[in-house]
Amino acid sequence: MRIDLHTHSTASDGTDSPAELVANAAAAGLDVVAITDHDGFGGWDEAAAALPAGLTLVRGIEISAAADEVGRSVDLHLLGYLPDPAYPPLVAELAEVRDSRVHRARRIVAAMVADGHPLSWESVRARAQGAVGRPHIASELVDLGLVPTVSDAFTDAWIGPHGRYYLSERKVPVLRAISLLRDAGGVPVFAHPGASKRGTTVSDETVATMAAAGLVGLEVDHPDHDEATRTALRGLAADLGLVVTGSSDYHGSRKPTLLGTNTTADPAYEAVVAAATGVLPLSA
Ligand SMILES: [Zn+2]
Ligand SMILES: [Zn+2]
């Protein structure tokens, strides 16, 4: 089977609606696709309602988390597959993350306006169907001609990690995110653990701590990982008894990566499904 376990829709920062996402997944020849929008379940129902025959939908999420290491906190993303979306402690935690992100985006726009840039919060807000985030601000900057491309917004002059207008956001402590997902019957998998271009990556010791806390898998085959990184992560997964997954981390036209660029092997997918007690994969 062709299995892609990490994609985004307009329910977070993708450009395909959830219905377009499943249609495109079928057209790309996938047998299984997971919808994993950031910090919410907003795309699930539309994707399920639009599911084409022959495609299986894995309902998931990608949680913005942070790990405490000696002397520093490292941001990371945690995929969660098939959790019960109504589990109250998880719902409450995600609502806080989204609220803080909207609040942060508002403060970033206000700082740009104070510097004389012609943005408006209403216009940035209107770009998002889910929570407003930095990608929506970046698109606004492009359309206003303030930067040539979205990538140029994620720099020191604007909203890159060391940028003039960067503000940190609330992250869920990763061990809490793992236990919330497990308690909701979901299956936590560490997203792009070796994506060093996105910032600092966590140590192997932290991954071991996550495994002991209930992490089920590592997303080894990801577009941001080179061959050496994949080899090292495969070794780490074997040492810790973790399932190895693969995905495109598709964002529609926002990023060049196509659906199915990287995939998950059948036994790994079956292990993920077997570990879930929240909701079931869906097929039309
Ligand atoms: Zn991610
Ligand atoms: Zn992602």
Tab-separated table of C-alpha atoms and ligand atoms in Angstrom:
chain	number	residue	atom	x	y	z
A	1	MET	CA	0.000	0.000	0.000
A	2	ARG	CA	1.024	3.635	-0.453
A	3	ILE	CA	0.650	5.266	2.952
A	4	ASP	CA	1.309	8.958	3.714
A	5	LEU	CA	0.888	9.718	7.419
A	6	HIS	CA	1.414	13.498	7.615
A	7	THR	CA	-0.483	16.161	5.630
A	8	HIS	CA	-1.973	19.609	6.256
A	9	SER	CA	-5.203	21.242	5.065
A	10	THR	CA	-6.683	24.729	5.374
A	11	ALA	CA	-7.662	23.704	8.910
A	12	SER	CA	-4.075	24.747	9.691
A	13	ASP	CA	-1.451	26.048	7.260
A	14	GLY	CA	-2.100	23.898	4.176
A	15	THR	CA	-3.701	25.308	1.030
A	16	ASP	CA	-6.043	22.380	0.143
A	17	SER	CA	-9.394	22.265	1.892
A	18	PRO	CA	-9.854	18.956	3.735
A	19	ALA	CA	-12.110	17.772	0.866
A	20	GLU	CA	-9.485	18.736	-1.734
A	21	LEU	CA	-6.807	17.049	0.345
A	22	VAL	CA	-8.497	13.629	0.276
A	23	ALA	CA	-9.369	14.032	-3.420
A	24	ASN	CA	-5.734	14.875	-4.185
A	25	ALA	CA	-4.523	11.966	-2.041
A	26	ALA	CA	-6.653	9.550	-4.088
A	27	ALA	CA	-5.483	11.164	-7.339
A	28	ALA	CA	-1.860	10.763	-6.178
A	29	GLY	CA	-2.457	7.020	-5.880
A	30	LEU	CA	-2.377	6.820	-2.098
A	31	ASP	CA	-4.201	4.000	-0.298
A	32	VAL	CA	-3.967	5.635	3.136
A	33	VAL	CA	-3.619	9.310	4.055
A	34	ALA	CA	-3.463	10.926	7.486
A	35	ILE	CA	-4.782	14.458	8.015
A	36	THR	CA	-2.566	16.012	10.695
A	37	ASP	CA	-3.313	19.710	11.025
A	38	HIS	CA	-1.539	21.752	13.677
A	39	ASP	CA	-3.119	21.788	17.130
A	40	GLY	CA	-6.704	20.993	16.143
A	41	PHE	CA	-9.213	18.535	14.703
A	42	GLY	CA	-10.990	21.137	12.547
A	43	GLY	CA	-10.441	19.329	9.226
A	44	TRP	CA	-11.558	15.862	10.276
A	45	ASP	CA	-15.270	15.995	9.503
A	46	GLU	CA	-14.947	17.576	6.072
A	47	ALA	CA	-12.201	15.109	5.076
A	48	ALA	CA	-14.296	12.164	6.288
A	49	ALA	CA	-17.409	13.377	4.447
A	50	ALA	CA	-15.482	13.800	1.189
A	51	LEU	CA	-13.499	10.547	1.402
A	52	PRO	CA	-13.213	8.948	-2.067
A	53	ALA	CA	-13.763	5.193	-2.498
A	54	GLY	CA	-10.592	3.180	-2.051
A	55	LEU	CA	-8.839	5.700	0.221
A	56	THR	CA	-8.460	5.139	3.961
A	57	LEU	CA	-8.378	8.237	6.182
A	58	VAL	CA	-6.338	8.291	9.382
A	59	ARG	CA	-7.518	11.144	11.534
A	60	GLY	CA	-4.639	12.812	13.356
A	61	ILE	CA	-3.059	15.993	14.636
A	62	GLU	CA	0.371	17.637	14.908
A	63	ILE	CA	0.896	19.182	18.332
A	64	SER	CA	3.314	22.083	18.943
A	65	ALA	CA	5.361	20.882	21.894
A	66	ALA	CA	8.614	21.638	23.662
A	67	ALA	CA	11.153	19.450	25.434
A	68	ASP	CA	13.198	20.542	28.440
A	69	GLU	CA	16.845	19.765	28.056
A	70	VAL	CA	19.749	20.835	30.267
A	71	GLY	CA	19.752	24.617	30.173
A	72	ARG	CA	17.361	24.994	27.243
A	73	SER	CA	13.923	24.273	25.846
A	74	VAL	CA	13.695	22.749	22.364
A	75	ASP	CA	10.580	23.153	20.211
A	76	LEU	CA	9.310	20.039	18.458
A	77	HIS	CA	6.237	18.638	16.733
A	78	LEU	CA	4.394	15.570	17.905
A	79	LEU	CA	2.045	13.695	15.566
A	80	GLY	CA	-0.916	11.992	17.206
A	81	TYR	CA	-2.941	9.402	15.320
A	82	LEU	CA	-6.540	8.367	15.965
A	83	PRO	CA	-7.126	10.050	19.350
A	84	ASP	CA	-10.618	10.590	20.749
A	85	PRO	CA	-11.167	14.238	19.702
A	86	ALA	CA	-13.587	14.816	22.578
A	87	TYR	CA	-11.216	13.804	25.403
A	88	PRO	CA	-11.647	16.890	27.632
A	89	PRO	CA	-8.059	17.420	28.897
A	90	LEU	CA	-6.736	17.224	25.314
A	91	VAL	CA	-9.463	19.551	24.003
A	92	ALA	CA	-8.650	22.079	26.750
A	93	GLU	CA	-4.895	21.967	26.125
A	94	LEU	CA	-5.317	22.476	22.369
A	95	ALA	CA	-7.706	25.381	22.896
A	96	GLU	CA	-5.056	27.109	25.002
A	97	VAL	CA	-2.383	26.578	22.364
A	98	ARG	CA	-4.601	28.013	19.617
A	99	ASP	CA	-5.675	31.000	21.717
A	100	SER	CA	-2.088	31.853	22.543
A	101	ARG	CA	-1.122	31.585	18.864
A	102	VAL	CA	-3.853	33.996	17.764
A	103	HIS	CA	-2.866	36.357	20.567
A	104	ARG	CA	0.760	36.175	19.443
A	105	ALA	CA	-0.089	36.794	15.761
A	106	ARG	CA	-2.058	39.848	16.819
A	107	ARG	CA	0.885	41.250	18.782
A	108	ILE	CA	3.246	40.611	15.834
A	109	VAL	CA	0.948	42.493	13.444
A	110	ALA	CA	0.595	45.338	15.969
A	111	ALA	CA	4.401	45.650	16.197
A	112	MET	CA	4.675	45.837	12.387
A	113	VAL	CA	1.935	48.471	12.227
A	114	ALA	CA	3.729	50.462	14.938
A	115	ASP	CA	6.824	50.468	12.683
A	116	GLY	CA	4.745	51.949	9.868
A	117	HIS	CA	4.103	48.795	7.810
A	118	PRO	CA	0.682	48.857	6.103
A	119	LEU	CA	-0.770	45.614	7.502
A	120	SER	CA	-4.196	45.129	8.997
A	121	TRP	CA	-5.168	42.477	11.516
A	122	GLU	CA	-8.536	41.954	9.801
A	123	SER	CA	-6.840	41.128	6.537
A	124	VAL	CA	-4.367	38.677	8.154
A	125	ARG	CA	-7.184	37.120	10.170
A	126	ALA	CA	-9.293	36.599	7.030
A	127	ARG	CA	-6.555	34.406	5.500
A	128	ALA	CA	-6.985	31.674	8.110
A	129	GLN	CA	-9.834	29.217	8.355
A	130	GLY	CA	-8.318	27.700	11.482
A	131	ALA	CA	-5.951	29.439	13.890
A	132	VAL	CA	-4.019	32.433	12.542
A	133	GLY	CA	-0.282	31.908	12.524
A	134	ARG	CA	2.981	33.187	11.128
A	135	PRO	CA	2.342	31.661	7.641
A	136	HIS	CA	-0.700	33.902	7.268
A	137	ILE	CA	1.320	36.972	8.264
A	138	ALA	CA	4.015	35.889	5.787
A	139	SER	CA	1.474	35.632	2.941
A	140	GLU	CA	0.159	39.090	3.823
A	141	LEU	CA	3.707	40.514	3.656
A	142	VAL	CA	4.159	38.943	0.210
A	143	ASP	CA	0.870	40.323	-1.108
A	144	LEU	CA	1.739	43.782	0.200
A	145	GLY	CA	5.075	43.578	-1.641
A	146	LEU	CA	7.079	43.898	1.580
A	147	VAL	CA	8.931	40.625	0.890
A	148	PRO	CA	9.292	38.754	-2.424
A	149	THR	CA	8.410	35.266	-1.116
A	150	VAL	CA	7.030	33.591	2.006
A	151	SER	CA	10.525	32.307	2.873
A	152	ASP	CA	11.780	35.901	2.932
A	153	ALA	CA	9.333	36.598	5.747
A	154	PHE	CA	10.902	33.876	7.900
A	155	THR	CA	14.176	35.810	8.279
A	156	ASP	CA	15.839	38.051	10.877
A	157	ALA	CA	14.254	41.164	9.368
A	158	TRP	CA	10.751	39.761	9.916
A	159	ILE	CA	9.367	36.687	11.675
A	160	GLY	CA	12.182	34.125	11.561
A	161	PRO	CA	13.171	32.509	14.887
A	162	HIS	CA	15.586	35.380	15.570
A	163	GLY	CA	13.524	37.929	13.688
A	164	ARG	CA	12.736	41.502	14.637
A	165	TYR	CA	9.041	40.635	14.986
A	166	TYR	CA	9.361	37.120	16.368
A	167	LEU	CA	7.487	36.268	19.551
A	168	SER	CA	7.606	32.857	21.148
A	169	GLU	CA	4.363	30.968	21.571
A	170	ARG	CA	2.973	28.582	24.120
A	171	LYS	CA	4.064	24.977	23.604
A	172	VAL	CA	2.801	21.840	25.315
A	173	PRO	CA	5.524	20.140	27.387
A	174	VAL	CA	6.259	17.081	25.276
A	175	LEU	CA	5.839	14.480	28.016
A	176	ARG	CA	2.430	16.001	28.783
A	177	ALA	CA	1.512	15.932	25.076
A	178	ILE	CA	2.466	12.246	24.913
A	179	SER	CA	0.403	11.337	27.958
A	180	LEU	CA	-2.596	13.419	26.790
A	181	LEU	CA	-2.537	11.625	23.428
A	182	ARG	CA	-2.172	8.194	25.020
A	183	ASP	CA	-4.967	8.934	27.497
A	184	ALA	CA	-7.136	9.967	24.519
A	185	GLY	CA	-6.427	6.588	22.880
A	186	GLY	CA	-4.087	8.188	20.329
A	187	VAL	CA	-0.690	7.133	19.049
A	188	PRO	CA	2.168	9.659	19.440
A	189	VAL	CA	4.880	9.761	16.777
A	190	PHE	CA	7.751	12.276	16.861
A	191	ALA	CA	7.482	14.384	13.664
A	192	HIS	CA	10.658	15.155	11.655
A	193	PRO	CA	12.960	14.600	14.662
A	194	GLY	CA	16.103	15.388	12.675
A	195	ALA	CA	14.926	18.456	10.758
A	196	SER	CA	17.862	20.647	11.793
A	197	LYS	CA	17.052	23.371	9.259
A	198	ARG	CA	13.948	24.165	11.305
A	199	GLY	CA	16.029	24.850	14.423
A	200	THR	CA	17.707	22.925	17.205
A	201	THR	CA	16.826	19.225	17.377
A	202	VAL	CA	16.458	17.252	20.605
A	203	SER	CA	19.090	14.850	21.905
A	204	ASP	CA	18.839	11.057	21.703
A	205	GLU	CA	18.451	11.065	25.509
A	206	THR	CA	15.296	13.148	25.176
A	207	VAL	CA	13.927	10.753	22.550
A	208	ALA	CA	14.622	7.900	24.991
A	209	THR	CA	12.710	9.772	27.698
A	210	MET	CA	9.824	10.288	25.264
A	211	ALA	CA	9.866	6.572	24.405
A	212	ALA	CA	9.700	5.668	28.085
A	213	ALA	CA	6.708	8.037	28.426
A	214	GLY	CA	4.726	6.288	25.689
A	215	LEU	CA	6.040	7.527	22.343
A	216	VAL	CA	5.223	4.906	19.696
A	217	GLY	CA	7.159	5.998	16.632
A	218	LEU	CA	9.707	8.192	14.884
A	219	GLU	CA	8.983	9.872	11.562
A	220	VAL	CA	12.240	8.876	9.883
A	221	ASP	CA	11.402	9.313	6.198
A	222	HIS	CA	10.586	13.014	5.934
A	223	PRO	CA	11.529	15.497	3.180
A	224	ASP	CA	13.663	17.524	5.628
A	225	HIS	CA	15.886	14.526	6.483
A	226	ASP	CA	18.984	13.673	4.428
A	227	GLU	CA	20.186	10.070	4.073
A	228	ALA	CA	22.647	10.263	6.994
A	229	THR	CA	19.916	11.609	9.282
A	230	ARG	CA	17.540	8.833	8.210
A	231	THR	CA	20.166	6.168	8.900
A	232	ALA	CA	20.888	7.568	12.366
A	233	LEU	CA	17.178	7.832	13.208
A	234	ARG	CA	16.493	4.298	11.967
A	235	GLY	CA	19.193	3.081	14.382
A	236	LEU	CA	17.720	5.090	17.243
A	237	ALA	CA	14.232	3.738	16.526
A	238	ALA	CA	15.577	0.172	16.533
A	239	ASP	CA	17.408	0.762	19.832
A	240	LEU	CA	14.280	2.158	21.483
A	241	GLY	CA	11.765	-0.246	19.935
A	242	LEU	CA	9.965	2.545	18.057
A	243	VAL	CA	7.946	2.212	14.857
A	244	VAL	CA	9.462	3.965	11.788
A	245	THR	CA	7.062	6.088	9.748
A	246	GLY	CA	7.369	8.171	6.587
A	247	SER	CA	5.381	11.016	5.072
A	248	SER	CA	5.356	14.010	2.768
A	249	ASP	CA	4.304	16.665	5.343
A	250	TYR	CA	2.275	17.990	2.391
A	251	HIS	CA	1.059	21.610	2.666
A	252	GLY	CA	-0.610	22.012	-0.751
A	253	SER	CA	0.913	24.799	-2.810
A	254	ARG	CA	2.595	26.408	0.213
A	255	LYS	CA	5.535	23.984	-0.060
A	256	PRO	CA	6.888	22.125	-3.107
A	257	THR	CA	6.547	18.641	-1.568
A	258	LEU	CA	4.019	16.334	-3.278
A	259	LEU	CA	1.710	13.823	-1.588
A	260	GLY	CA	3.411	10.457	-1.170
A	261	THR	CA	6.960	11.877	-1.485
A	262	ASN	CA	7.845	9.662	1.468
A	263	THR	CA	5.661	6.823	2.684
A	264	THR	CA	5.162	4.441	5.602
A	265	ALA	CA	5.610	0.665	5.249
A	266	ASP	CA	2.523	-1.537	5.761
A	267	PRO	CA	3.726	-3.219	9.016
A	268	ALA	CA	4.535	0.173	10.590
A	269	TYR	CA	1.091	1.488	9.639
A	270	GLU	CA	-0.526	-1.642	11.081
A	271	ALA	CA	1.432	-1.171	14.326
A	272	VAL	CA	0.199	2.436	14.601
A	273	VAL	CA	-3.425	1.399	14.052
A	274	ALA	CA	-3.085	-1.507	16.503
A	275	ALA	CA	-1.833	0.890	19.210
A	276	ALA	CA	-4.851	3.207	18.844
A	277	THR	CA	-7.988	3.018	20.988
A	278	GLY	CA	-9.465	6.459	20.249
A	279	VAL	CA	-11.113	6.437	16.810
A	280	LEU	CA	-10.759	4.050	13.864
A	281	PRO	CA	-9.319	4.685	10.392
A	282	LEU	CA	-12.185	5.463	8.000
A	283	SER	CA	-12.858	4.173	4.514
A	284	ALA	CA	-15.690	5.135	2.209
B	1	ZN	ZN	5.950	19.764	11.837
B	2	ZN	ZN	3.485	19.042	9.546
